[in-house]
mmCIF file of C-alpha atoms in Angstrom:
data_model
loop_
_atom_site.group_PDB
_atom_site.id
_atom_site.type_symbol
_atom_site.label_atom_id
_atom_site.label_comp_id
_atom_site.label_asym_id
_atom_site.label_seq_id
_atom_site.Cartn_x
_atom_site.Cartn_y
_atom_site.Cartn_z
ATOM 1 C CA MET J 1 -42.789 -0.869 48.324
ATOM 2 C CA ASP J 2 -40.679 -3.719 47.195
ATOM 3 C CA ILE J 3 -43.216 -4.583 44.545
ATOM 4 C CA PHE J 4 -43.620 -0.952 43.666
ATOM 5 C CA GLY J 5 -39.862 -0.576 43.622
ATOM 6 C CA LEU J 6 -39.615 -3.579 41.346
ATOM 7 C CA GLN J 7 -42.198 -2.046 39.041
ATOM 8 C CA VAL J 8 -40.218 1.187 38.934
ATOM 9 C CA SER J 9 -37.034 -0.739 38.163
ATOM 10 C CA VAL J 10 -38.734 -2.678 35.379
ATOM 11 C CA GLY J 11 -40.187 0.528 33.988
ATOM 12 C CA ALA J 12 -36.771 2.152 33.947
ATOM 13 C CA LEU J 13 -35.317 -0.927 32.293
ATOM 14 C CA VAL J 14 -38.020 -0.869 29.625
ATOM 15 C CA GLY J 15 -37.365 2.828 29.053
ATOM 16 C CA LYS J 16 -33.681 2.176 28.570
ATOM 17 C CA ALA J 17 -34.404 -0.677 26.187
ATOM 18 C CA VAL J 18 -36.729 1.536 24.158
ATOM 19 C CA MET J 19 -34.133 4.316 24.063
ATOM 20 C CA LEU J 20 -31.460 1.860 22.930
ATOM 21 C CA ALA J 21 -33.759 0.433 20.249
ATOM 22 C CA VAL J 22 -34.566 3.920 18.966
ATOM 23 C CA ALA J 23 -30.852 4.740 18.766
ATOM 24 C CA VAL J 24 -30.136 1.514 16.862
ATOM 25 C CA VAL J 25 -33.003 2.070 14.406
ATOM 26 C CA ALA J 26 -31.978 5.694 13.880
ATOM 27 C CA ALA J 27 -28.365 4.652 13.259
ATOM 28 C CA LEU J 28 -29.480 2.010 10.745
ATOM 29 C CA VAL J 29 -31.669 4.495 8.866
ATOM 30 C CA VAL J 30 -29.000 7.197 8.811
ATOM 31 C CA GLN J 31 -26.368 4.662 7.756
ATOM 32 C CA ARG J 32 -28.514 3.363 4.906
ATOM 33 C CA VAL J 33 -29.242 6.837 3.536
ATOM 34 C CA VAL J 34 -25.698 8.150 3.912
ATOM 35 C CA VAL J 35 -24.083 5.006 2.482
ATOM 36 C CA ARG J 36 -26.380 5.067 -0.545
ATOM 37 C CA LEU J 37 -25.510 8.699 -1.266
ATOM 38 C CA MET J 38 -21.806 8.041 -0.733
ATOM 39 C CA ARG J 39 -21.798 5.045 -3.078
ATOM 40 C CA ARG J 40 -23.259 7.161 -5.851
ATOM 41 C CA ALA J 41 -20.721 9.918 -5.299
ATOM 42 C CA LEU J 42 -17.748 7.559 -4.982
ATOM 43 C CA ASP J 43 -18.744 5.474 -8.011
ATOM 44 C CA ALA J 44 -18.883 8.662 -10.048
ATOM 45 C CA SER J 45 -15.415 9.622 -8.807
ATOM 46 C CA SER J 46 -13.880 6.315 -10.020
ATOM 47 C CA LEU J 47 -11.846 5.951 -6.830
ATOM 48 C CA PRO J 48 -10.273 2.497 -6.375
ATOM 49 C CA SER J 49 -11.153 0.689 -3.138
ATOM 50 C CA ALA J 50 -13.577 3.498 -2.262
ATOM 51 C CA SER J 51 -15.327 1.243 0.277
ATOM 52 C CA ILE J 52 -12.941 2.448 2.989
ATOM 53 C CA PHE J 53 -14.715 5.825 3.013
ATOM 54 C CA ILE J 54 -18.027 4.060 3.558
ATOM 55 C CA ASN J 55 -16.597 1.940 6.366
ATOM 56 C CA ILE J 56 -15.191 5.024 8.093
ATOM 57 C CA VAL J 57 -18.577 6.755 7.918
ATOM 58 C CA ARG J 58 -20.298 3.645 9.278
ATOM 59 C CA VAL J 59 -17.954 3.596 12.266
ATOM 60 C CA LEU J 60 -18.597 7.291 12.922
ATOM 61 C CA ILE J 61 -22.385 6.856 12.748
ATOM 62 C CA TRP J 62 -22.381 3.965 15.221
ATOM 63 C CA ALA J 63 -19.918 5.756 17.496
ATOM 64 C CA LEU J 64 -22.230 8.777 17.664
ATOM 65 C CA ALA J 65 -25.225 6.519 18.285
ATOM 66 C CA LEU J 66 -23.378 4.799 21.132
ATOM 67 C CA LEU J 67 -22.313 8.086 22.704
ATOM 68 C CA SER J 68 -25.900 9.365 22.592
ATOM 69 C CA VAL J 69 -27.202 6.506 24.780
ATOM 70 C CA VAL J 70 -24.178 5.516 26.819
ATOM 71 C CA GLU J 71 -25.103 7.715 29.816
ATOM 72 C CA PRO J 72 -28.920 7.348 29.955
ATOM 73 C CA VAL J 73 -28.842 3.618 29.182
ATOM 74 C CA PHE J 74 -25.565 2.317 30.610
ATOM 75 C CA GLY J 75 -24.812 4.979 33.192
ATOM 76 C CA PHE J 76 -21.357 5.886 31.865
ATOM 77 C CA LYS J 77 -20.360 9.445 31.145
ATOM 78 C CA PRO J 78 -19.328 10.052 27.518
ATOM 79 C CA ASP J 79 -16.408 12.209 28.665
ATOM 80 C CA ALA J 80 -14.757 9.251 30.371
ATOM 81 C CA ILE J 81 -15.220 7.047 27.307
ATOM 82 C CA ILE J 82 -13.863 9.708 24.962
ATOM 83 C CA THR J 83 -10.838 10.196 27.216
ATOM 84 C CA GLY J 84 -10.206 6.460 27.304
ATOM 85 C CA LEU J 85 -10.528 6.184 23.541
ATOM 86 C CA GLY J 86 -8.097 9.070 23.171
ATOM 87 C CA VAL J 87 -5.479 7.263 25.245
ATOM 88 C CA VAL J 88 -5.999 4.037 23.296
ATOM 89 C CA SER J 89 -5.841 5.893 19.969
ATOM 90 C CA LEU J 90 -2.579 7.558 20.978
ATOM 91 C CA ALA J 91 -1.023 4.218 21.902
ATOM 92 C CA VAL J 92 -2.203 2.621 18.664
ATOM 93 C CA SER J 93 -1.007 5.543 16.529
ATOM 94 C CA LEU J 94 2.479 5.395 18.065
ATOM 95 C CA GLY J 95 2.742 1.716 17.216
ATOM 96 C CA MET J 96 1.332 2.099 13.697
ATOM 97 C CA GLN J 97 2.963 5.293 12.470
ATOM 98 C CA ASP J 98 4.088 3.813 9.147
ATOM 99 C CA THR J 99 0.700 2.224 8.464
ATOM 100 C CA ILE J 100 -1.168 5.429 9.288
ATOM 101 C CA SER J 101 1.248 7.462 7.157
ATOM 102 C CA ASN J 102 0.699 5.125 4.202
ATOM 103 C CA LEU J 103 -3.072 5.243 4.724
ATOM 104 C CA VAL J 104 -3.218 9.044 4.815
ATOM 105 C CA SER J 105 -0.922 9.267 1.789
ATOM 106 C CA GLY J 106 -3.059 6.717 -0.060
ATOM 107 C CA ILE J 107 -6.220 8.738 0.557
ATOM 108 C CA SER J 108 -4.454 11.893 -0.642
ATOM 109 C CA ILE J 109 -3.166 10.166 -3.795
ATOM 110 C CA MET J 110 -6.587 8.748 -4.654
ATOM 111 C CA LEU J 111 -8.484 11.970 -4.049
ATOM 112 C CA SER J 112 -6.014 14.006 -6.101
ATOM 113 C CA LYS J 113 -5.800 11.260 -8.767
ATOM 114 C CA ALA J 114 -2.068 11.930 -9.007
ATOM 115 C CA VAL J 115 -1.498 8.283 -9.932
ATOM 116 C CA GLN J 116 -3.980 5.855 -11.454
ATOM 117 C CA PRO J 117 -3.718 2.310 -12.819
ATOM 118 C CA GLY J 118 -2.429 2.387 -16.388
ATOM 119 C CA ASP J 119 -0.208 5.444 -15.883
ATOM 120 C CA GLN J 120 3.417 5.214 -16.983
ATOM 121 C CA VAL J 121 5.574 6.761 -14.264
ATOM 122 C CA THR J 122 9.066 7.110 -12.898
ATOM 123 C CA VAL J 123 9.226 7.198 -9.105
ATOM 124 C CA ALA J 124 11.920 6.295 -6.587
ATOM 125 C CA GLY J 125 14.186 5.204 -9.441
ATOM 126 C CA VAL J 126 11.564 2.820 -10.859
ATOM 127 C CA THR J 127 10.000 3.290 -14.301
ATOM 128 C CA GLY J 128 6.985 1.293 -15.387
ATOM 129 C CA GLU J 129 3.216 0.991 -15.528
ATOM 130 C CA VAL J 130 1.071 1.510 -12.447
ATOM 131 C CA THR J 131 -0.958 -1.677 -12.039
ATOM 132 C CA ASP J 132 -2.612 -1.037 -8.681
ATOM 133 C CA VAL J 133 -3.159 1.795 -6.203
ATOM 134 C CA SER J 134 -4.237 0.594 -2.764
ATOM 135 C CA TRP J 135 -4.505 2.312 0.598
ATOM 136 C CA ARG J 136 -1.034 1.264 1.728
ATOM 137 C CA SER J 137 1.032 0.997 -1.442
ATOM 138 C CA THR J 138 1.240 1.497 -5.194
ATOM 139 C CA THR J 139 2.363 -1.325 -7.479
ATOM 140 C CA VAL J 140 4.495 -0.580 -10.546
ATOM 141 C CA ARG J 141 5.432 -3.183 -13.169
ATOM 142 C CA THR J 142 8.613 -2.455 -15.107
ATOM 143 C CA ARG J 143 9.081 -3.330 -18.777
ATOM 144 C CA GLY J 144 11.278 -6.220 -17.700
ATOM 145 C CA GLY J 145 8.353 -7.709 -15.771
ATOM 146 C CA ALA J 146 9.613 -6.884 -12.280
ATOM 147 C CA VAL J 147 6.912 -5.795 -9.829
ATOM 148 C CA GLN J 148 7.813 -2.987 -7.442
ATOM 149 C CA VAL J 149 5.577 -2.255 -4.435
ATOM 150 C CA ILE J 150 6.117 1.350 -3.336
ATOM 151 C CA PRO J 151 4.690 2.532 0.024
ATOM 152 C CA ASN J 152 2.327 5.452 -0.458
ATOM 153 C CA SER J 153 4.242 7.513 2.104
ATOM 154 C CA VAL J 154 7.318 7.229 -0.145
ATOM 155 C CA LEU J 155 5.268 7.982 -3.254
ATOM 156 C CA SER J 156 3.800 11.164 -1.766
ATOM 157 C CA SER J 157 7.192 12.481 -0.635
ATOM 158 C CA THR J 158 9.219 11.577 -3.746
ATOM 159 C CA ALA J 159 9.367 13.338 -7.098
ATOM 160 C CA LEU J 160 6.950 11.643 -9.493
ATOM 161 C CA THR J 161 7.313 11.848 -13.270
ATOM 162 C CA HIS J 162 4.549 10.857 -15.665
ATOM 163 C CA VAL J 163 6.259 9.277 -18.647
ATOM 164 C CA THR J 164 4.959 9.997 -22.161
ATOM 165 C CA ASP J 165 4.246 7.319 -24.769
ATOM 166 C CA TRP J 166 7.338 8.478 -26.673
ATOM 167 C CA THR J 167 9.591 8.005 -23.655
ATOM 168 C CA VAL J 168 8.209 4.831 -22.108
ATOM 169 C CA GLY J 169 9.390 2.497 -24.867
ATOM 170 C CA CYS J 170 12.537 4.356 -25.890
ATOM 171 C CA CYS J 171 16.002 2.934 -25.297
ATOM 172 C CA THR J 172 19.206 4.460 -26.632
ATOM 173 C CA VAL J 173 22.543 3.270 -27.993
ATOM 174 C CA PRO J 174 25.389 5.835 -27.907
ATOM 175 C CA LEU J 175 27.771 6.059 -30.842
ATOM 176 C CA VAL J 176 30.674 8.173 -32.115
ATOM 177 C CA VAL J 177 31.233 8.611 -35.863
ATOM 178 C CA VAL J 178 34.713 9.285 -37.268
ATOM 179 C CA PRO J 179 35.427 12.773 -38.659
ATOM 180 C CA GLY J 180 34.562 13.196 -42.321
ATOM 181 C CA ALA J 181 31.904 10.470 -42.406
ATOM 182 C CA ASP J 182 28.632 11.170 -44.208
ATOM 183 C CA LEU J 183 26.225 11.494 -41.280
ATOM 184 C CA ASP J 184 23.145 11.124 -43.477
ATOM 185 C CA ALA J 185 24.502 7.866 -44.887
ATOM 186 C CA VAL J 186 25.358 6.685 -41.366
ATOM 187 C CA GLU J 187 21.820 7.469 -40.226
ATOM 188 C CA ALA J 188 20.287 5.516 -43.117
ATOM 189 C CA GLU J 189 22.562 2.522 -42.472
ATOM 190 C CA VAL J 190 21.808 2.496 -38.750
ATOM 191 C CA ARG J 191 18.063 2.616 -39.435
ATOM 192 C CA ASP J 192 18.343 -0.361 -41.783
ATOM 193 C CA VAL J 193 20.345 -2.327 -39.214
ATOM 194 C CA VAL J 194 17.835 -1.621 -36.445
ATOM 195 C CA LEU J 195 14.900 -2.627 -38.650
ATOM 196 C CA ARG J 196 16.650 -5.876 -39.537
ATOM 197 C CA VAL J 197 17.880 -7.031 -36.116
ATOM 198 C CA LEU J 198 14.770 -5.905 -34.221
ATOM 199 C CA GLU J 199 12.155 -7.004 -36.720
ATOM 200 C CA GLY J 200 8.824 -7.532 -34.978
ATOM 201 C CA GLN J 201 10.039 -5.822 -31.798
ATOM 202 C CA LEU J 202 9.807 -2.166 -32.839
ATOM 203 C CA ASP J 203 6.861 0.068 -31.986
ATOM 204 C CA PRO J 204 5.339 1.080 -35.350
ATOM 205 C CA ALA J 205 4.047 4.333 -33.847
ATOM 206 C CA PHE J 206 7.570 5.792 -33.692
ATOM 207 C CA GLU J 207 10.511 5.898 -36.087
ATOM 208 C CA THR J 208 14.045 4.986 -35.120
ATOM 209 C CA GLY J 209 16.030 8.172 -34.643
ATOM 210 C CA VAL J 210 19.742 8.862 -35.065
ATOM 211 C CA ILE J 211 20.617 12.116 -33.324
ATOM 212 C CA PHE J 212 24.051 13.772 -33.263
ATOM 213 C CA THR J 213 24.514 16.107 -30.326
ATOM 214 C CA ALA J 214 28.201 17.063 -30.002
ATOM 215 C CA PHE J 215 31.706 17.050 -31.513
ATOM 216 C CA THR J 216 34.518 15.254 -29.716
ATOM 217 C CA ALA J 217 38.168 14.531 -30.423
ATOM 218 C CA TYR J 218 37.051 11.201 -31.909
ATOM 219 C CA GLY J 219 34.285 12.588 -34.137
ATOM 220 C CA ALA J 220 30.559 13.339 -34.023
ATOM 221 C CA GLN J 221 28.864 12.018 -30.895
ATOM 222 C CA GLY J 222 25.274 10.872 -31.049
ATOM 223 C CA GLU J 223 22.780 8.215 -30.089
ATOM 224 C CA VAL J 224 20.344 5.812 -31.673
ATOM 225 C CA GLN J 225 16.802 6.179 -30.303
ATOM 226 C CA ILE J 226 14.938 2.894 -30.532
ATOM 227 C CA HIS J 227 11.252 2.465 -29.658
ATOM 228 C CA VAL J 228 10.344 -1.101 -28.788
ATOM 229 C CA LEU J 229 7.045 -2.792 -28.042
ATOM 230 C CA PRO J 230 5.871 -3.595 -24.487
ATOM 231 C CA GLY J 231 7.519 -6.760 -23.225
ATOM 232 C CA VAL J 232 10.779 -6.173 -25.094
ATOM 233 C CA ILE J 233 13.672 -5.825 -22.662
ATOM 234 C CA PHE J 234 15.757 -2.733 -23.309
ATOM 235 C CA SER J 235 19.106 -4.391 -22.657
ATOM 236 C CA ALA J 236 18.357 -7.183 -25.132
ATOM 237 C CA ALA J 237 17.441 -4.686 -27.865
ATOM 238 C CA GLN J 238 20.525 -2.575 -27.157
ATOM 239 C CA ASP J 239 22.767 -5.650 -27.231
ATOM 240 C CA ALA J 240 21.399 -6.728 -30.617
ATOM 241 C CA VAL J 241 22.005 -3.285 -32.147
ATOM 242 C CA VAL J 242 25.525 -2.906 -30.722
ATOM 243 C CA ARG J 243 26.544 -6.345 -32.010
ATOM 244 C CA ALA J 244 25.172 -5.545 -35.469
ATOM 245 C CA LEU J 245 26.969 -2.176 -35.670
ATOM 246 C CA THR J 246 30.331 -3.355 -34.349
ATOM 247 C CA GLY J 247 33.093 -3.202 -36.984
ATOM 248 C CA ARG J 248 31.572 -0.518 -39.221
ATOM 249 C CA ASP J 249 34.300 1.588 -40.849
ATOM 250 C CA TRP J 250 32.610 4.848 -39.865
ATOM 251 C CA LEU J 251 32.431 3.867 -36.185
ATOM 252 C CA ALA J 252 35.066 5.547 -34.003
ATOM 253 C CA ASN J 253 37.099 3.470 -31.561
ATOM 254 C CA ALA J 254 35.747 5.587 -28.703
ATOM 255 C CA LEU J 255 32.405 3.732 -28.692
#
């Protein structure tokens, strides 16, 4: 009986080993097929860092394979394991709320393609070019060279503005022209000054504009719209124009 019992025990052990091997092989085959199909679909979608979807699917496949053999091979009931994992997941989620929020927001942003590298945006008071969109944050580089890392949870809950090519390089200089001045002559003079002091820094795709928008007690109020090339700091361009215009006889003292 002991020998027979030993033979039965060995037979059961072999059966469990075979069942486990079948589950592993099946998981490997399913993983290979599913991952290959997902790579094709994700590559076509042009999603950045799309490998996270593949990793999530891999975890799910192996989790299902483990649950399918955990009772017949290891003698544990799947219900107990699922309950334990639920408790652990709850504890982890409470301690990683911000990370999970950023992750979910990142997936939403990437799937909707609301923001992509190369976009010019204004978000959370920051205007610049999106240089990277990851699962936790989005990186924006301002024209001054500063790099702002914005959590995806903030990005998804804050108003986002896509900036046009006309707007992204435009800086303005306010001015007030004395009553009776020839506004056309003022416009021509301002254009000449801007071309001279900002030579090599202006964007050739756009002309310098001089727009008058209101009348005040001091004269006609307007602004100079200057379009500069990437890398040119707005404040430096504005400073150069203001210095060059200071002292003009048509310029009101209210400037």
